[in-house]
Amino acid sequence: MRNLTRLLCGAAALAFAGTASAQSVAPGAPGDAPTWVNAAKTGAGASYEAYVDGQYRDGGPTGEVSKVWFSIADGVLTETMYGLIHQAQIKQLRFAVVTEDGLSVEGTDTTSRTEYLHVDAQGRPLSPAYRVITTDKAGRYEIEKQIFTNPDGQALVVRTQIRALKGDITPYLLLEPHMANTGVGDRGDARRDAEWEIARQEGVVETTFGALRASEDDVHLALLADHPFTAKSVGFVGISDGLTDLADGRLDNRYGTTGDASGNIMLTGALPAIRTGESASHDFVIGFGSSAGAAETAAAEPFILGLDRVLAKFNGEGDAVGWEDYLASLTDLPRIAEQSTDGGKLAYASALMLKTQEDRTHAGALIASLSNPWGDTVDATNSSTGYKAVWPRDFYQVAMALLALGDTETPQAAFRYLPQVQVDAQTPGNTGATGWFLQKTHVDGEIEWVGVQLDQTAMPIMLGWKLWKQGLVSDAEMTRMYGEMIKPAADFLVDGGQMGLLWNDRSVSPPWTQQERWEEQEGYSPSTTAAVIAGLTTAADIARAAGDAPGAARYQAAADDYASKVEARMFTTSGEFGDGRYFVRITRNENPNDKGLLGENNGQPAMPEDRIIDGGFLELVRYGVRSPLAPSITDTLPEYDDQTREDRFRVRYDVNGVPGYRRYGNDGYGEQTDTGGNYGVGGQMHPGQRGRIWPFFTGERGHYELAAVLAQPSHDPAWTQAHLDNIRQTYVRGMESFANGGLLLPEQAWDGVGDDTAHDYAPGQGTNSATPLAWTHAEYVKLLRSLADRAVWDRYAPVEERYAK
């Protein structure tokens, strides 16, 4: 592919007319305070990369490992990562269009739709390459973009066709770098085009590409255009950037460089005017590298190979190994897709999303979402991961879903990755207990948050047991992993200990957890306890196989003790709601009837424990700790489902006929009720914040309904099939209804409570919290697998056999 010879990178800089020379230095550093962008993505993608001996290395079936990810929101390219999966280098790339009526900006002044470029005969996506069409709200122009990455290099391709529908237009490309994962410290250069000698069949061809460049320290970006721009500029956002300058319809002030100053910058490239009724095609490639030359080479390579061929390789067409090959390797995808009600479209999209959201340096490092929640009001001055990080709980959901699809390699890599995020004596700064898993880390293991969540320590054990029983982890490897990872984790689930890491100096005594799955409250939690019992029971099974009979007995005894006290600790018999008998979300002590106050969170006041209900009790059924017909479970269901309760404490909201659930009553992790404005604006909590419905709860409830059907004494096939069909129509179809036009599932969807002047969300529409959420896609996939198997995918046989009688 590298049959090219570098000739020149701008020996002669271009000069432009205007009030400032294109050679001049942009004023106004550092520019406006930077933010990220809308987290409601309609597209997210990266190339498929094959493992080499369970790791990512160059030279395998897919060649050079590409480490570029992109996202799409509001019809424009948004956060684009290079390096590690959280290391954003671009905030957004969009177009501003000067029309006869004034300036129009993509995203703000357009509507959009997102489609997959490569689909099968049934319309199911075969790769995360996208066609994005934005249309001016006044009907003056339309822009079609094709977006994908170079699977053999460090570059992103954006192919465009711009159509003038009503009146003449002049488009301008606007690129906003956020190099090194911040919006400060960037430098830009718009002075030089890029000239190359390219060896082709007809001989050596001299080619000039339009070029825009940015950098911060040792991270560089180069945007190459297939033809030189008619004008270029670089400036500081809000002061000297091209968009600010275009307010009067003219790019009057053109700057060639940011000079020695750095900050929040924008690069602008003018394109030729387009007459009404005509269209123009323009291709752009953005390359990344550790030097200016490396970035430019990365950008030039797709042009040299041919962009059609790059897309074909990305897709895996013909002899190329790409996304088609990955989907073909998912042995269970076709049969579980049959359980869908949309012809399998969301199942295939979910498979793509789950695999896309894995780091390409640290094999098996599965993140929560390729987004930064409520990013358009999140400060980008300092580097942050947002949801582009490892939580062992989300990690478990994704690994289990990939296994459900028939992916045998990624879950193995994930299991082998886990020791990197487990606390031991060598963990930097640790002076306390070991064996537990870190709350949140970068994919390279760098510590971010250090709260102790016992479910996150149990789930790695559960995943390992599942892989072992599937024959994907050998007895020898499991014995080794038992000593290295599983035994320390199980010991912690029995003994707990004194923490000594960063701010955390608390003492943890299981099954009391410092934080439950919503990372906010301490105490005894049904969902956490369910995972701990399942983790210890599966650990006991592994311990026996590893020859540690005393350890097995100890783990099982602890699980028995925890299981015997589930209702006594977490089931109130004198609660505020209904007949007073139900599981509470969490209780701070062992008395669920003392009406103890929970802590304040997310701007919401402290409330008595018996007034806060969530769906965590369903995890007791999912893992096999309780029968779906257990009285404590069936007594709680009416309170969980009650839609007559006041909005503060109400959990269930049916939208468009679909059962939807909030995390819990009194949840404040969501938009403002008065305006629909974002959560946590300015880093401050507000009393009007409200957590909305989370689509994966629809899947959790569907799993419960499946377990309940299977537990019924009736064996009449017609009765069973009718109930299974109802689950598909209610819960599978329900989850599918939450997907956006790009077939991405959100963290939260609008519940209709409060005014929404900020976003104008429709009920059931994904909000600006985080899309795609890997956990939601994982829950959907697992529900399909559970229906196909007629068995709950996350249920653990030794747990069920011992406790769910």
CSV table of N, CA and C in Angstrom, one decimal, residues 30 40 96 102 120 129 132 185 230 243 261 301 335 414 505 557 592 744 787:
chain,number,residue,atom,x,y,z
A,30,PRO,N,-6.5,32.1,24.7
A,30,PRO,CA,-6.8,30.7,24.2
A,30,PRO,C,-8.1,30.4,23.7
A,40,ALA,N,-25.8,12.1,22.5
A,40,ALA,CA,-26.8,11.3,21.9
A,40,ALA,C,-26.4,10.9,20.5
A,96,ALA,N,-20.3,24.9,7.6
A,96,ALA,CA,-21.1,26.1,7.6
A,96,ALA,C,-21.4,26.5,6.1
A,102,GLY,N,-28.3,34.1,4.1
A,102,GLY,CA,-27.5,34.2,5.3
A,102,GLY,C,-26.8,32.9,5.6
A,120,ASP,N,-27.3,-6.1,4.4
A,120,ASP,CA,-27.6,-7.2,3.7
A,120,ASP,C,-29.0,-7.1,3.1
A,129,ALA,N,-20.0,1.5,9.0
A,129,ALA,CA,-19.8,2.6,8.1
A,129,ALA,C,-21.1,3.3,7.8
A,132,VAL,N,-24.7,9.7,6.3
A,132,VAL,CA,-25.3,10.7,7.1
A,132,VAL,C,-25.8,11.9,6.2
A,185,GLY,N,-4.7,23.9,24.7
A,185,GLY,CA,-3.3,23.4,24.4
A,185,GLY,C,-3.1,23.0,22.9
A,230,THR,N,-10.3,26.8,-1.5
A,230,THR,CA,-10.2,28.1,-2.1
A,230,THR,C,-9.7,29.2,-1.1
A,243,LEU,N,-15.9,30.3,11.9
A,243,LEU,CA,-17.3,30.4,12.1
A,243,LEU,C,-17.7,31.8,12.6
A,261,ALA,N,1.2,30.5,20.5
A,261,ALA,CA,0.0,30.3,21.4
A,261,ALA,C,-0.7,29.0,21.1
A,301,GLU,N,-2.5,7.9,2.6
A,301,GLU,CA,-2.6,6.5,2.2
A,301,GLU,C,-3.9,6.1,1.7
A,335,ARG,N,-29.6,-17.2,14.8
A,335,ARG,CA,-30.7,-17.8,15.5
A,335,ARG,C,-31.3,-16.9,16.6
A,414,ALA,N,-11.3,-10.6,27.4
A,414,ALA,CA,-11.8,-9.8,28.5
A,414,ALA,C,-11.5,-10.4,29.8
A,505,ASP,N,-10.8,5.3,52.7
A,505,ASP,CA,-10.2,4.7,53.9
A,505,ASP,C,-11.3,4.0,54.7
A,557,ALA,N,-20.3,-21.4,52.4
A,557,ALA,CA,-20.9,-21.0,53.7
A,557,ALA,C,-21.2,-19.6,53.7
A,592,PRO,N,-34.7,-3.3,57.5
A,592,PRO,CA,-35.4,-2.6,56.5
A,592,PRO,C,-36.7,-1.9,56.9
A,744,LEU,N,-28.9,2.7,17.4
A,744,LEU,CA,-28.1,2.8,18.7
A,744,LEU,C,-29.1,3.0,19.8
A,787,LEU,N,-34.4,-16.0,25.1
A,787,LEU,CA,-35.7,-16.5,24.4
A,787,LEU,C,-35.3,-17.6,23.5
